[in-house]
Amino acid sequence: MAPRPTLNITPQLHDYVLAHSNQPDDVQRSLIEETARATGNAATMQVSVDQGVFLTLLARVMSARYAVEVGTFTGYSSLAIARGLVDGGRMLCCDVSEEWTAIARKHWELAGVSDRIELRIAPARQTLASLPRAPIIDLAFIDADKESYIDYWEELVPRMRRGGVVLADNTLWSGRVVPGADPDGNPMTEHIAAFNAHVAADTRVDVVLLTVADGLTMAVKK
Ligand SMILES: C[S@@+](CC[C@H](N)C(=O)[O-])C[C@H]1O[C@@H](n2cnc3c(N)ncnc32)[C@H](O)[C@@H]1O
């Protein structure tokens, strides 16, 4: 059977997708606006609205109790995950920027989830290495410096419970991961391609690379 190509997501089709999914509430809209105002071009690092809905629903269907995020920025994805946790659930957020995460803290407070989130300002590899090496994590989201994705993966996978989910963002890297699709040879492309190969070869997980936004890898611990 010939492979069926995935849809070409035009801006109109993306608008349609958003119109037929949960809408951002006032706090999320405020967070999108403040991120655009305060961070300029960096605002493009924020996960998309549909990814945010997906994160909340995934945490909810998993009844996630303990989540870890690597790369928090101004807090959109962490807010989405925190909202999906079970009552009494906890989340650990890793970032190196006090400035960007101040916006996150403000919006976690506005959304009433700040009591379930611990933010550690330090290189994420250091924070992850300090966690107990026990299978305690239900849901992990990797969305920080691309050159360290494999290191984050190797810190997280042993700490995932059976059936736990690791997500990694930007794993299609605007399509440049396909051999020959990045003639300029951006080192980030190589890092993401190496991560994708590493994950696909890892027998500890089942994996699917979803064509959501800029590519969202979803791996389930066996
Ligand atoms: C793509 S943004 C995260 C976007 C976020 N998930 C959201 O939805 O808004 C990447 C973040 O990773 C952080 N970062 C970069 N290097 C890091 C490191 N070594 N350790 C922890 N965080 C890091 C940056 O400060 C930045 O906030």
mmCIF file of N, CA and C in Angstrom, residues 39-100:
data_model
loop_
_atom_site.group_PDB
_atom_site.id
_atom_site.type_symbol
_atom_site.label_atom_id
_atom_site.label_comp_id
_atom_site.label_asym_id
_atom_site.label_seq_id
_atom_site.Cartn_x
_atom_site.Cartn_y
_atom_site.Cartn_z
ATOM 1 N N THR A 39 8.802 39.573 25.246
ATOM 2 C CA THR A 39 9.955 38.760 24.813
ATOM 3 C C THR A 39 10.293 38.908 23.333
ATOM 4 N N GLY A 40 9.501 39.682 22.594
ATOM 5 C CA GLY A 40 9.828 39.932 21.179
ATOM 6 C C GLY A 40 9.872 38.653 20.359
ATOM 7 N N ASN A 41 10.963 38.504 19.603
ATOM 8 C CA ASN A 41 11.075 37.335 18.706
ATOM 9 C C ASN A 41 11.086 36.009 19.458
ATOM 10 N N ALA A 42 11.524 36.037 20.703
ATOM 11 C CA ALA A 42 11.589 34.788 21.485
ATOM 12 C C ALA A 42 10.195 34.200 21.708
ATOM 13 N N ALA A 43 9.170 35.025 21.525
ATOM 14 C CA ALA A 43 7.791 34.545 21.764
ATOM 15 C C ALA A 43 7.449 33.336 20.894
ATOM 16 N N THR A 44 8.145 33.183 19.788
ATOM 17 C CA THR A 44 7.865 32.023 18.919
ATOM 18 C C THR A 44 8.229 30.702 19.609
ATOM 19 N N MET A 45 8.934 30.790 20.741
ATOM 20 C CA MET A 45 9.298 29.550 21.457
ATOM 21 C C MET A 45 8.101 28.955 22.210
ATOM 22 N N GLN A 46 7.092 29.784 22.427
ATOM 23 C CA GLN A 46 5.914 29.304 23.171
ATOM 24 C C GLN A 46 5.212 28.187 22.392
ATOM 25 N N VAL A 47 4.763 27.140 23.091
ATOM 26 C CA VAL A 47 4.024 26.084 22.385
ATOM 27 C C VAL A 47 2.755 26.684 21.780
ATOM 28 N N SER A 48 2.229 26.019 20.762
ATOM 29 C CA SER A 48 1.023 26.520 20.111
ATOM 30 C C SER A 48 -0.198 26.222 20.981
ATOM 31 N N VAL A 49 -1.286 26.923 20.674
ATOM 32 C CA VAL A 49 -2.517 26.762 21.464
ATOM 33 C C VAL A 49 -3.008 25.318 21.404
ATOM 34 N N ASP A 50 -2.959 24.696 20.222
ATOM 35 C CA ASP A 50 -3.435 23.306 20.122
ATOM 36 C C ASP A 50 -2.518 22.350 20.891
ATOM 37 N N GLN A 51 -1.225 22.643 20.918
ATOM 38 C CA GLN A 51 -0.328 21.816 21.746
ATOM 39 C C GLN A 51 -0.695 21.954 23.223
ATOM 40 N N GLY A 52 -1.043 23.171 23.623
ATOM 41 C CA GLY A 52 -1.436 23.386 25.022
ATOM 42 C C GLY A 52 -2.655 22.550 25.381
ATOM 43 N N VAL A 53 -3.643 22.537 24.502
ATOM 44 C CA VAL A 53 -4.847 21.733 24.761
ATOM 45 C C VAL A 53 -4.465 20.251 24.834
ATOM 46 N N PHE A 54 -3.611 19.827 23.908
ATOM 47 C CA PHE A 54 -3.180 18.427 23.897
ATOM 48 C C PHE A 54 -2.490 18.063 25.217
ATOM 49 N N LEU A 55 -1.630 18.938 25.711
ATOM 50 C CA LEU A 55 -0.904 18.651 26.955
ATOM 51 C C LEU A 55 -1.878 18.492 28.125
ATOM 52 N N THR A 56 -2.867 19.378 28.189
ATOM 53 C CA THR A 56 -3.848 19.284 29.282
ATOM 54 C C THR A 56 -4.634 17.978 29.194
ATOM 55 N N LEU A 57 -5.102 17.657 27.999
ATOM 56 C CA LEU A 57 -5.929 16.451 27.842
ATOM 57 C C LEU A 57 -5.105 15.192 28.091
ATOM 58 N N LEU A 58 -3.850 15.195 27.627
ATOM 59 C CA LEU A 58 -3.009 14.020 27.854
ATOM 60 C C LEU A 58 -2.774 13.812 29.357
ATOM 61 N N ALA A 59 -2.414 14.887 30.049
ATOM 62 C CA ALA A 59 -2.196 14.762 31.505
ATOM 63 C C ALA A 59 -3.476 14.252 32.171
ATOM 64 N N ARG A 60 -4.609 14.739 31.693
ATOM 65 C CA ARG A 60 -5.876 14.331 32.309
ATOM 66 C C ARG A 60 -6.193 12.863 32.038
ATOM 67 N N VAL A 61 -6.064 12.410 30.781
ATOM 68 C CA VAL A 61 -6.419 11.007 30.493
ATOM 69 C C VAL A 61 -5.438 10.041 31.170
ATOM 70 N N MET A 62 -4.215 10.514 31.410
ATOM 71 C CA MET A 62 -3.238 9.656 32.104
ATOM 72 C C MET A 62 -3.414 9.691 33.617
ATOM 73 N N SER A 63 -4.278 10.581 34.104
ATOM 74 C CA SER A 63 -4.362 10.841 35.555
ATOM 75 C C SER A 63 -2.963 11.105 36.113
ATOM 76 N N ALA A 64 -2.234 11.981 35.409
ATOM 77 C CA ALA A 64 -0.844 12.244 35.803
ATOM 78 C C ALA A 64 -0.793 12.889 37.190
ATOM 79 N N ARG A 65 0.149 12.400 37.990
ATOM 80 C CA ARG A 65 0.309 12.893 39.370
ATOM 81 C C ARG A 65 1.617 13.674 39.524
ATOM 82 N N TYR A 66 2.625 13.281 38.725
ATOM 83 C CA TYR A 66 3.916 13.962 38.828
ATOM 84 C C TYR A 66 4.464 14.197 37.417
ATOM 85 N N ALA A 67 4.652 15.461 37.077
ATOM 86 C CA ALA A 67 5.140 15.831 35.747
ATOM 87 C C ALA A 67 6.432 16.638 35.875
ATOM 88 N N VAL A 68 7.266 16.533 34.852
ATOM 89 C CA VAL A 68 8.525 17.293 34.805
ATOM 90 C C VAL A 68 8.605 17.989 33.454
ATOM 91 N N GLU A 69 8.938 19.274 33.495
ATOM 92 C CA GLU A 69 9.108 20.020 32.249
ATOM 93 C C GLU A 69 10.539 20.543 32.153
ATOM 94 N N VAL A 70 11.134 20.370 30.983
ATOM 95 C CA VAL A 70 12.486 20.873 30.728
ATOM 96 C C VAL A 70 12.353 21.999 29.707
ATOM 97 N N GLY A 71 12.415 23.238 30.177
ATOM 98 C CA GLY A 71 12.242 24.398 29.297
ATOM 99 C C GLY A 71 10.880 25.022 29.497
ATOM 100 N N THR A 72 10.810 25.986 30.409
ATOM 101 C CA THR A 72 9.509 26.529 30.838
ATOM 102 C C THR A 72 9.178 27.858 30.177
ATOM 103 N N PHE A 73 10.206 28.672 29.927
ATOM 104 C CA PHE A 73 10.007 29.979 29.284
ATOM 105 C C PHE A 73 8.955 30.779 30.065
ATOM 106 N N THR A 74 7.890 31.254 29.432
ATOM 107 C CA THR A 74 6.910 32.086 30.146
ATOM 108 C C THR A 74 5.709 31.275 30.643
ATOM 109 N N GLY A 75 5.782 29.958 30.511
ATOM 110 C CA GLY A 75 4.852 29.127 31.275
ATOM 111 C C GLY A 75 3.630 28.567 30.579
ATOM 112 N N TYR A 76 3.513 28.722 29.253
ATOM 113 C CA TYR A 76 2.267 28.251 28.616
ATOM 114 C C TYR A 76 2.118 26.728 28.724
ATOM 115 N N SER A 77 3.176 25.990 28.388
ATOM 116 C CA SER A 77 3.064 24.525 28.412
ATOM 117 C C SER A 77 2.937 24.000 29.842
ATOM 118 N N SER A 78 3.649 24.624 30.777
ATOM 119 C CA SER A 78 3.557 24.152 32.169
ATOM 120 C C SER A 78 2.168 24.415 32.732
ATOM 121 N N LEU A 79 1.600 25.563 32.403
ATOM 122 C CA LEU A 79 0.234 25.856 32.845
ATOM 123 C C LEU A 79 -0.730 24.809 32.289
ATOM 124 N N ALA A 80 -0.519 24.458 31.012
ATOM 125 C CA ALA A 80 -1.399 23.464 30.378
ATOM 126 C C ALA A 80 -1.281 22.109 31.081
ATOM 127 N N ILE A 81 -0.060 21.689 31.361
ATOM 128 C CA ILE A 81 0.136 20.383 32.018
ATOM 129 C C ILE A 81 -0.410 20.431 33.442
ATOM 130 N N ALA A 82 -0.091 21.494 34.160
ATOM 131 C CA ALA A 82 -0.525 21.591 35.569
ATOM 132 C C ALA A 82 -2.044 21.493 35.677
ATOM 133 N N ARG A 83 -2.730 22.052 34.703
ATOM 134 C CA ARG A 83 -4.202 22.010 34.731
ATOM 135 C C ARG A 83 -4.760 20.608 34.546
ATOM 136 N N GLY A 84 -3.957 19.732 33.916
ATOM 137 C CA GLY A 84 -4.452 18.383 33.663
ATOM 138 C C GLY A 84 -4.118 17.386 34.752
ATOM 139 N N LEU A 85 -3.295 17.803 35.737
ATOM 140 C CA LEU A 85 -2.883 16.862 36.787
ATOM 141 C C LEU A 85 -4.064 16.509 37.690
ATOM 142 N N VAL A 86 -3.971 15.358 38.329
ATOM 143 C CA VAL A 86 -5.004 14.990 39.309
ATOM 144 C C VAL A 86 -4.912 15.936 40.506
ATOM 145 N N ASP A 87 -5.962 15.993 41.319
ATOM 146 C CA ASP A 87 -5.909 16.792 42.544
ATOM 147 C C ASP A 87 -4.728 16.317 43.377
ATOM 148 N N GLY A 88 -3.956 17.257 43.875
ATOM 149 C CA GLY A 88 -2.787 16.890 44.677
ATOM 150 C C GLY A 88 -1.561 16.583 43.829
ATOM 151 N N GLY A 89 -1.703 16.669 42.490
ATOM 152 C CA GLY A 89 -0.571 16.404 41.604
ATOM 153 C C GLY A 89 0.488 17.484 41.728
ATOM 154 N N ARG A 90 1.722 17.135 41.285
ATOM 155 C CA ARG A 90 2.846 18.061 41.409
ATOM 156 C C ARG A 90 3.597 18.140 40.085
ATOM 157 N N MET A 91 4.237 19.268 39.889
ATOM 158 C CA MET A 91 4.996 19.461 38.659
ATOM 159 C C MET A 91 6.319 20.154 38.983
ATOM 160 N N LEU A 92 7.394 19.680 38.340
ATOM 161 C CA LEU A 92 8.709 20.310 38.482
ATOM 162 C C LEU A 92 9.058 20.964 37.156
ATOM 163 N N CYS A 93 9.387 22.251 37.198
ATOM 164 C CA CYS A 93 9.745 22.981 35.979
ATOM 165 C C CYS A 93 11.218 23.372 36.032
ATOM 166 N N CYS A 94 11.916 23.171 34.920
ATOM 167 C CA CYS A 94 13.355 23.481 34.840
ATOM 168 C C CYS A 94 13.575 24.597 33.815
ATOM 169 N N ASP A 95 14.281 25.629 34.237
ATOM 170 C CA ASP A 95 14.676 26.673 33.286
ATOM 171 C C ASP A 95 15.876 27.412 33.868
ATOM 172 N N VAL A 96 16.508 28.232 33.016
ATOM 173 C CA VAL A 96 17.664 29.006 33.479
ATOM 174 C C VAL A 96 17.349 30.508 33.531
ATOM 175 N N SER A 97 16.168 30.911 33.099
ATOM 176 C CA SER A 97 15.855 32.337 32.990
ATOM 177 C C SER A 97 14.902 32.800 34.093
ATOM 178 N N GLU A 98 15.423 33.666 34.974
ATOM 179 C CA GLU A 98 14.556 34.284 36.002
ATOM 180 C C GLU A 98 13.566 35.229 35.328
ATOM 181 N N GLU A 99 14.059 35.926 34.298
ATOM 182 C CA GLU A 99 13.256 36.962 33.647
ATOM 183 C C GLU A 99 12.016 36.345 32.978
ATOM 184 N N TRP A 100 12.225 35.326 32.151
ATOM 185 C CA TRP A 100 11.097 34.741 31.429
ATOM 186 C C TRP A 100 10.149 33.996 32.382
#
